[in-house]
CSV table of C-alpha atoms in Angstrom, one decimal:
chain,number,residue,atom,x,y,z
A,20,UNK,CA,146.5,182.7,116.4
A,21,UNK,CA,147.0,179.0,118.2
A,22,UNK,CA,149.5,178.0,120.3
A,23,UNK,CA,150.4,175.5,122.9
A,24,UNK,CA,148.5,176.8,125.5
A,25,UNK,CA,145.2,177.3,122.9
A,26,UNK,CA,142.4,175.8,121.3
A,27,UNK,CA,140.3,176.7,118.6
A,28,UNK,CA,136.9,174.6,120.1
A,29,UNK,CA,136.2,173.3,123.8
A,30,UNK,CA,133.8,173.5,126.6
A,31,UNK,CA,133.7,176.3,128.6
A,32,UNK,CA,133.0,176.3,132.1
A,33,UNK,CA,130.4,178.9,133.3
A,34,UNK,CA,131.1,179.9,137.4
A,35,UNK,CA,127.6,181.8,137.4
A,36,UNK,CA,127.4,184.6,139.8
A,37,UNK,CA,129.5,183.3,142.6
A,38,UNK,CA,131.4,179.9,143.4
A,39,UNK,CA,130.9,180.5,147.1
A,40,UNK,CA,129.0,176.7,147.6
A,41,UNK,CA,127.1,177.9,150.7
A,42,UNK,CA,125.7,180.6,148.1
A,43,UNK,CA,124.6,178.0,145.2
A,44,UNK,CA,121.5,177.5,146.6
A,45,UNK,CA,119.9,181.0,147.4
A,46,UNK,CA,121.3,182.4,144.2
A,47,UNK,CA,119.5,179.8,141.8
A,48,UNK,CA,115.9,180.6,144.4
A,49,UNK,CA,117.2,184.0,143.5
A,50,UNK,CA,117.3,183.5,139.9
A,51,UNK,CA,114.0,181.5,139.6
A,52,UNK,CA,112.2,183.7,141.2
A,53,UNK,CA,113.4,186.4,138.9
A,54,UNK,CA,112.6,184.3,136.1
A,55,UNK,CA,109.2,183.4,137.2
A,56,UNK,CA,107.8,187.0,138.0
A,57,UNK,CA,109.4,187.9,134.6
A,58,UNK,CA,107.7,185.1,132.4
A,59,UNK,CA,104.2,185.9,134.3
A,60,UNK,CA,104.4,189.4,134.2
A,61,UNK,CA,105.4,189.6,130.4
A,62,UNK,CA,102.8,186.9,129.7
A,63,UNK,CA,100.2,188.4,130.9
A,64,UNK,CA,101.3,191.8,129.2
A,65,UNK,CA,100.7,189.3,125.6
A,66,UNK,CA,97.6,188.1,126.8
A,67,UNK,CA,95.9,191.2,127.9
A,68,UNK,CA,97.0,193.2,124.6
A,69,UNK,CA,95.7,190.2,122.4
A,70,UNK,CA,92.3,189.6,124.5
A,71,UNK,CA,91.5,193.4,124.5
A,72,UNK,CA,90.2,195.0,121.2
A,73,UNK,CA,91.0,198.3,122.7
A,74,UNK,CA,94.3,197.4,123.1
A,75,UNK,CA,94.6,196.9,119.6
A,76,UNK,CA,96.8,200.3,118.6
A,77,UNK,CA,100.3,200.4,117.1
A,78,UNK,CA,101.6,201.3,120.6
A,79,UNK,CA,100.4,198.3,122.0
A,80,UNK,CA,100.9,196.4,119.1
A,81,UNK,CA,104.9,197.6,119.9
A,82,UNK,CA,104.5,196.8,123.1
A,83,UNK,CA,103.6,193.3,123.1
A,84,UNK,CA,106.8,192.8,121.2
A,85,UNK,CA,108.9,194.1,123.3
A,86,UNK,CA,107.5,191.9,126.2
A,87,UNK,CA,108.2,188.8,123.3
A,88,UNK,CA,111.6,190.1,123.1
A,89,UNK,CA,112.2,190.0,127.1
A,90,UNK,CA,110.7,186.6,126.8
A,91,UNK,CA,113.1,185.1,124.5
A,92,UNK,CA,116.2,187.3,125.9
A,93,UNK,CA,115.6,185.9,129.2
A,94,UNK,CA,115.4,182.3,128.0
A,95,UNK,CA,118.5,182.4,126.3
A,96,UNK,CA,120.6,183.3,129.5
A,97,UNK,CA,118.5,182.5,132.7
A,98,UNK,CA,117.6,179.0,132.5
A,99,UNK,CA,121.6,177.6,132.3
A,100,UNK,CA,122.6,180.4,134.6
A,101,UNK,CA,120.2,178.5,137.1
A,102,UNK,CA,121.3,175.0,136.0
A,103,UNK,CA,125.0,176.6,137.3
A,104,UNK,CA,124.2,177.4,140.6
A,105,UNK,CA,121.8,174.5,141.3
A,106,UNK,CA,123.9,171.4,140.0
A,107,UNK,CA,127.5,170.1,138.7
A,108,UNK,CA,126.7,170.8,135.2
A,109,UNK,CA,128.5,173.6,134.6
A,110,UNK,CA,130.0,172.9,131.1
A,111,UNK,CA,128.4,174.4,128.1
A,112,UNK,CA,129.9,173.1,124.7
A,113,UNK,CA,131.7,175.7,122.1
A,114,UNK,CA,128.6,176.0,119.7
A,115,UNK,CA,125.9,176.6,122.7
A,116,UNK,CA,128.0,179.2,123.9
A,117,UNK,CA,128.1,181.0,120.3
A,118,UNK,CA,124.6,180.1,119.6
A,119,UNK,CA,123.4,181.7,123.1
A,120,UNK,CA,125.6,184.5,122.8
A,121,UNK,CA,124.3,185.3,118.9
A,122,UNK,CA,120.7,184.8,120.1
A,123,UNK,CA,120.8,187.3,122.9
A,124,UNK,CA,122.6,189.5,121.2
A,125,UNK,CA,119.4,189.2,118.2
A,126,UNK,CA,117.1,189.8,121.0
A,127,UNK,CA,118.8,192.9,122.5
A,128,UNK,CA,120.0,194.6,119.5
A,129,UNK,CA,115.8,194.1,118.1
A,130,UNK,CA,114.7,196.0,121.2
A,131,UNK,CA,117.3,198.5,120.6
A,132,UNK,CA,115.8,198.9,117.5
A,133,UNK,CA,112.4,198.8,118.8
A,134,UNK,CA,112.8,201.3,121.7
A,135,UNK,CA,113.2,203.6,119.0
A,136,UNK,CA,110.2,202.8,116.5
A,137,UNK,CA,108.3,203.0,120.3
A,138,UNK,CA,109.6,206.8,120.7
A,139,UNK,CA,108.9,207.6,116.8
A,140,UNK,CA,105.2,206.5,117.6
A,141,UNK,CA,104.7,208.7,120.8
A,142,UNK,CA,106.5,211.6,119.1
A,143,UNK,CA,103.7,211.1,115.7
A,144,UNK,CA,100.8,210.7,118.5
A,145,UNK,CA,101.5,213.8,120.4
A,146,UNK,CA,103.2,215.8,118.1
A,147,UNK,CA,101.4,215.2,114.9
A,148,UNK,CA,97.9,213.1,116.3
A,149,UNK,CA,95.6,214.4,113.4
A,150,UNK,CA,97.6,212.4,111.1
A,151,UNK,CA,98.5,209.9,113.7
A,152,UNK,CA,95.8,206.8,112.2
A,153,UNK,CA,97.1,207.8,108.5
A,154,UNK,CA,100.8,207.7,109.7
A,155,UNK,CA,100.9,205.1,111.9
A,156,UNK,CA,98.4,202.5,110.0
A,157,UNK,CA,98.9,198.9,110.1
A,158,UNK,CA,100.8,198.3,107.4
A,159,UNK,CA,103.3,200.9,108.6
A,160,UNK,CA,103.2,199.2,111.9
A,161,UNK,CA,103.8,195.9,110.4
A,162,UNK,CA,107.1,197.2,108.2
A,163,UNK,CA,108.7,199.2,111.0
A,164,UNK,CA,108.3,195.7,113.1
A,165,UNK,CA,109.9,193.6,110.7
A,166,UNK,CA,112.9,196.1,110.3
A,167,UNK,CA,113.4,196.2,114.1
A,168,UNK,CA,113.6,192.1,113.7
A,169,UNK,CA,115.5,192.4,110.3
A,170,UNK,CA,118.3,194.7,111.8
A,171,UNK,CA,118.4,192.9,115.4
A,172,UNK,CA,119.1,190.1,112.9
A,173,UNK,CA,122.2,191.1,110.6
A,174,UNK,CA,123.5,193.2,113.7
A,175,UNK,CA,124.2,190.0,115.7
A,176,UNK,CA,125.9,188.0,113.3
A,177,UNK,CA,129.2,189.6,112.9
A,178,UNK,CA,129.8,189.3,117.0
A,179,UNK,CA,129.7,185.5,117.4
A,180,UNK,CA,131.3,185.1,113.9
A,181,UNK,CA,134.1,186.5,114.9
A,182,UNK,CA,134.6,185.2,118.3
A,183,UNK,CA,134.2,181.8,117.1
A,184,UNK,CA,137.7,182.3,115.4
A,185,UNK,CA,139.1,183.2,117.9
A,186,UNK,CA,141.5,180.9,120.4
A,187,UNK,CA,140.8,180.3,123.9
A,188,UNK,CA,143.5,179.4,126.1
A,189,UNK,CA,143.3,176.5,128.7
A,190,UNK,CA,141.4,178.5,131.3
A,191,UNK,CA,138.4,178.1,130.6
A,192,UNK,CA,136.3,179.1,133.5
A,193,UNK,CA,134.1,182.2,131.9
A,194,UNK,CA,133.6,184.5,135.3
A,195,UNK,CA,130.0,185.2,134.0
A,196,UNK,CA,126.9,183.3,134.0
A,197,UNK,CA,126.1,182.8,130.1
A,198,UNK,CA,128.2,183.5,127.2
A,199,UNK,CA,128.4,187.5,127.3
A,200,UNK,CA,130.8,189.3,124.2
A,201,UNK,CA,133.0,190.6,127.4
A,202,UNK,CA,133.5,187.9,129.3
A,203,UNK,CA,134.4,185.8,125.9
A,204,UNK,CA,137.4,188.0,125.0
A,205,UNK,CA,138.8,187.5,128.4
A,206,UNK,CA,139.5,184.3,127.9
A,207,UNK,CA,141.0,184.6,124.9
A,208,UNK,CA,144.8,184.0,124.4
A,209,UNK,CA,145.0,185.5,120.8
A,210,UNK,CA,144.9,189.3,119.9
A,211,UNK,CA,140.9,190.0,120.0
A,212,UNK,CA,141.5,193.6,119.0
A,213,UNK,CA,139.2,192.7,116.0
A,214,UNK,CA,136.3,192.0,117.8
A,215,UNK,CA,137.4,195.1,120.1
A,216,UNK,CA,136.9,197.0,116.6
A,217,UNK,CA,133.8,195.0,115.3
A,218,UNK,CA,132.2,195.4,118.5
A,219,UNK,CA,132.5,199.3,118.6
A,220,UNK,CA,132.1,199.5,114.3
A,221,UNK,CA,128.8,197.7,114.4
A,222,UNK,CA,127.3,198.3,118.5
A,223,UNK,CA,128.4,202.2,118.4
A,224,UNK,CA,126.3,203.2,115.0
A,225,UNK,CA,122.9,201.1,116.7
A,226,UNK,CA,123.5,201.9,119.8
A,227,UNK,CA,124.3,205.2,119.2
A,228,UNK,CA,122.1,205.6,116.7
A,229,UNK,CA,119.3,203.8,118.3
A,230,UNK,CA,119.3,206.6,121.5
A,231,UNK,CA,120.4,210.1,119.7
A,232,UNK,CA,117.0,208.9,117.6
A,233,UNK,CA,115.1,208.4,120.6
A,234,UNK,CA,116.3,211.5,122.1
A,235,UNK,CA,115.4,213.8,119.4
A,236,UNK,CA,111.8,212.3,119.3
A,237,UNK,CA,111.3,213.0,123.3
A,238,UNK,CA,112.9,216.7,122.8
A,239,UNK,CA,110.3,217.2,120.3
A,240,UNK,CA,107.8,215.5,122.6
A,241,UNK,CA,108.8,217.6,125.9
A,242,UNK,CA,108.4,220.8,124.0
A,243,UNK,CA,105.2,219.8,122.2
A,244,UNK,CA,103.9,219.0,126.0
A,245,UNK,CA,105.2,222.2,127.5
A,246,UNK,CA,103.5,224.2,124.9
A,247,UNK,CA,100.0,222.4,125.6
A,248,UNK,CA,98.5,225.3,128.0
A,249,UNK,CA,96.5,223.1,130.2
A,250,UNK,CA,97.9,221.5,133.2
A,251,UNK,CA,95.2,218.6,132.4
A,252,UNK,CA,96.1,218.4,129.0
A,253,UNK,CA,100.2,218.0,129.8
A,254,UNK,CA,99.8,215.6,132.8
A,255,UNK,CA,97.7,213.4,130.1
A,256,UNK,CA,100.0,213.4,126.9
A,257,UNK,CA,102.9,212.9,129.6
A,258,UNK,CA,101.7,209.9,131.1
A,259,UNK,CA,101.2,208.3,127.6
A,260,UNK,CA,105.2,208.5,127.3
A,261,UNK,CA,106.6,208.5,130.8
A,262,UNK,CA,106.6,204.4,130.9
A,263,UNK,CA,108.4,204.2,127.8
A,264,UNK,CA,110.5,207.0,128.4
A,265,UNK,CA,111.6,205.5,131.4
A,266,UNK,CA,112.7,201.9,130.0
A,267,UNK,CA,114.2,203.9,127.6
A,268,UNK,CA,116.7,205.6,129.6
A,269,UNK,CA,117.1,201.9,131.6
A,270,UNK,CA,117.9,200.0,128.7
A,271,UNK,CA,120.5,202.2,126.8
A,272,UNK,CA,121.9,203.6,130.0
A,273,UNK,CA,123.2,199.9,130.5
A,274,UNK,CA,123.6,198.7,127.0
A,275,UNK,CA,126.3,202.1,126.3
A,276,UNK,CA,128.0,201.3,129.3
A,277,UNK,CA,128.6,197.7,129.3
A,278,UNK,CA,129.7,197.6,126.0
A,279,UNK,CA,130.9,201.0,124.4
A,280,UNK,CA,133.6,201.4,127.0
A,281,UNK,CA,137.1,201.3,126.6
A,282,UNK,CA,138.5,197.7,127.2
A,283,UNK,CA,140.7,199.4,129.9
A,284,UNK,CA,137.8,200.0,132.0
A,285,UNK,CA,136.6,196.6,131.5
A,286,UNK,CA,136.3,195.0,135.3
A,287,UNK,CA,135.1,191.5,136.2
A,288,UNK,CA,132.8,192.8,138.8
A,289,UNK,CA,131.1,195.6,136.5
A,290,UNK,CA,130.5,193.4,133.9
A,291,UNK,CA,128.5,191.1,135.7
A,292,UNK,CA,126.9,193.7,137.4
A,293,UNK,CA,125.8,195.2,134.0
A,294,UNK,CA,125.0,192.0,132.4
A,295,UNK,CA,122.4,191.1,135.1
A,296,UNK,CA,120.5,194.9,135.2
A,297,UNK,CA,120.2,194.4,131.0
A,298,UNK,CA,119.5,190.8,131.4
A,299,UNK,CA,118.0,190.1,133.6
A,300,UNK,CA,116.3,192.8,135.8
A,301,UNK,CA,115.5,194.9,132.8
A,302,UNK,CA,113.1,192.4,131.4
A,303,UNK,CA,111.6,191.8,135.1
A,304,UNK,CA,110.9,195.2,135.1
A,305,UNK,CA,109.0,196.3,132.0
A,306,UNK,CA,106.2,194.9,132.5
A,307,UNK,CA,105.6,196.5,135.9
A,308,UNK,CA,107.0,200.0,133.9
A,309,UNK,CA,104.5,199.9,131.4
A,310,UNK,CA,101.1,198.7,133.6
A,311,UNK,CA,101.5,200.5,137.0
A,312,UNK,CA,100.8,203.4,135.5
A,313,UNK,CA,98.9,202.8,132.2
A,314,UNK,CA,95.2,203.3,132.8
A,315,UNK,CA,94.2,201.5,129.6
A,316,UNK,CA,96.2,198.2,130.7
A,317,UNK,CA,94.7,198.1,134.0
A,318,UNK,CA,90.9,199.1,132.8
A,319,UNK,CA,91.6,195.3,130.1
A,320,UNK,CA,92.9,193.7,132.9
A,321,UNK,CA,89.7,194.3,135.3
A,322,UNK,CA,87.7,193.8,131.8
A,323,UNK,CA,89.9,190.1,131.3
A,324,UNK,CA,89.4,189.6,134.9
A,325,UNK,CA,86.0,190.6,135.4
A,326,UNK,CA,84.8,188.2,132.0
A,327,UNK,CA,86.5,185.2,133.6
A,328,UNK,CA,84.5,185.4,136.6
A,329,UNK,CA,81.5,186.1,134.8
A,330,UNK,CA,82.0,182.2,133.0
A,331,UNK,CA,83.3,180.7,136.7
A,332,UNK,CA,79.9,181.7,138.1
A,333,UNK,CA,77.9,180.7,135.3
């Protein structure tokens, strides 16, 4: 697969989200700003589930892993992205750039995963929530946890592997701003049909997978709700999934269409426009779509709140 105009390692050079130099600066306040708001908000998401006892449930218990997992995602691609569009160092060396596109896809393919333990837990509370305690004890929590890692894990592998066999040809200015599975096989002057195939062997069975799973739980869901003959009583078990249904349909809606579409529809302008809503607004996001209207997160919070200036007055 080399040639002449190929080789096997190098640096890449990542442009970021524009080369324009008069737009360097406002993009990286852009991006840090971004970055901030998303490491507060999903901080204090972890803080408030682990300082409030009644926040102790498997759904919360979920939830403060997903808010982990927009943590690390985030870190993987925002920090160099800044870097980019703030200084000169553009470069990132061959083994970064497999290492940070490996790690983000971990991070996205565990959430995947996750979203979908998240919807088989709404669908046991509503649908089943005698048995709710017995089904959904600890120890069930803690295994359905460590398969969401687990699979997040092996799923990721075969991506980079690949890729890092690849050759790259001379250009190599990746039109992106980190190392995304897209942008990569652009720049390629070999045949990359196998990770074409990998990519669509092992994303379209998780992906896939991962939503017609989560959709079956909310169809049971919905009708369980419609059923419920109280107006009360429906407007109450909807709002306990509406949050989660709606990073649901956020996450995969981007995931299945940056990735598990044909290469011929593959456009520079998409892609990045793709990458950025499940990279990096996504995780912004969550946190604001799973406390704005959660009663029990915002009751901890004035609890949290309300302790701490108890002990500054004292």
């Amino acid at each position: 697969m080399e040639g002449d105009n190929s080789t096997s390692t190098t640096d890449f050079v990542i442009l970021g989200l524009s080369d324009r130099p008069e737009l360097q600066i406002p993009i990286f306040a852009a991006l840090f700003l971004i970055y901030l708001i998303t490491v507060v908000g999903n901080s204090v998401v972890l803080g408030i589930i682990c300082l409030s006892p009644q926040l102790h449930t498997p759904m919360y218990y979920f939830l403060g892993q997903m808010s982990f997992l927009d943590l690390c995602s985030i870190s993987v691609t925002l920090p160099k992205a800044m870097s980019v569009h703030l200084t000169d160092l553009k470069t990132l060396p061959f083994d970064a750039c497999i290492a940070q596109l490996y790690f983000f896809l971990f991070f996205v393919s565990t959430e995947s995963v996750l979203l979908t333990t998240m919807a088989y837990d709404r669908y046991v509370a509503i649908c089943n929530p005698l048995r709710y305690t017995t089904i959904m004890s600890k120890r069930t929590c803690v295994k359905l946890s460590t398969i969401s890692w687990l699979i997040g894990m092996v799923d990721a592998v075969p991506h980079p592997f690949f890729t890092s066999r690849l050759s790259f040809c001379d250009s190599r200015q990746l039109r992106h701003f980190f190392c995304d599975l897209t942008a990569l096989m652009k720049l390629t002057c070999g045949d990359s049909y196998i990770i074409v195939i990998m990519t669509f062997a092992l994303g379209a069975p998780l992906g896939i997978g991962s939503t017609l799973l989560t959709m079956t739980s909310y169809t049971l869901i919905i009708s369980t709700i419609l059923n419920i003959r109280s107006a009360a009583g429906r407007s109450r078990a909807f709002s306990t999934c509406s949050a989660h249904l709606s990073a649901v349909l956020l996450f995969y809606m981007t995931i299945l269409c940056a990735y598990l579409r044909p290469m011929s529809m593959y456009a520079h302008g998409e892609d990045q426009l793709y990458s950025f809503f499940y990279a990096v607004i996504i995780p912004m996001l969550n946190p604001l779509i799973y406390t704005l209207r959660n009663k029990d997160v915002k009751n901890a919070l004035r609890k949290v709140w309300g302790k701490k200036k108890d002990i500054k007055e004292k």
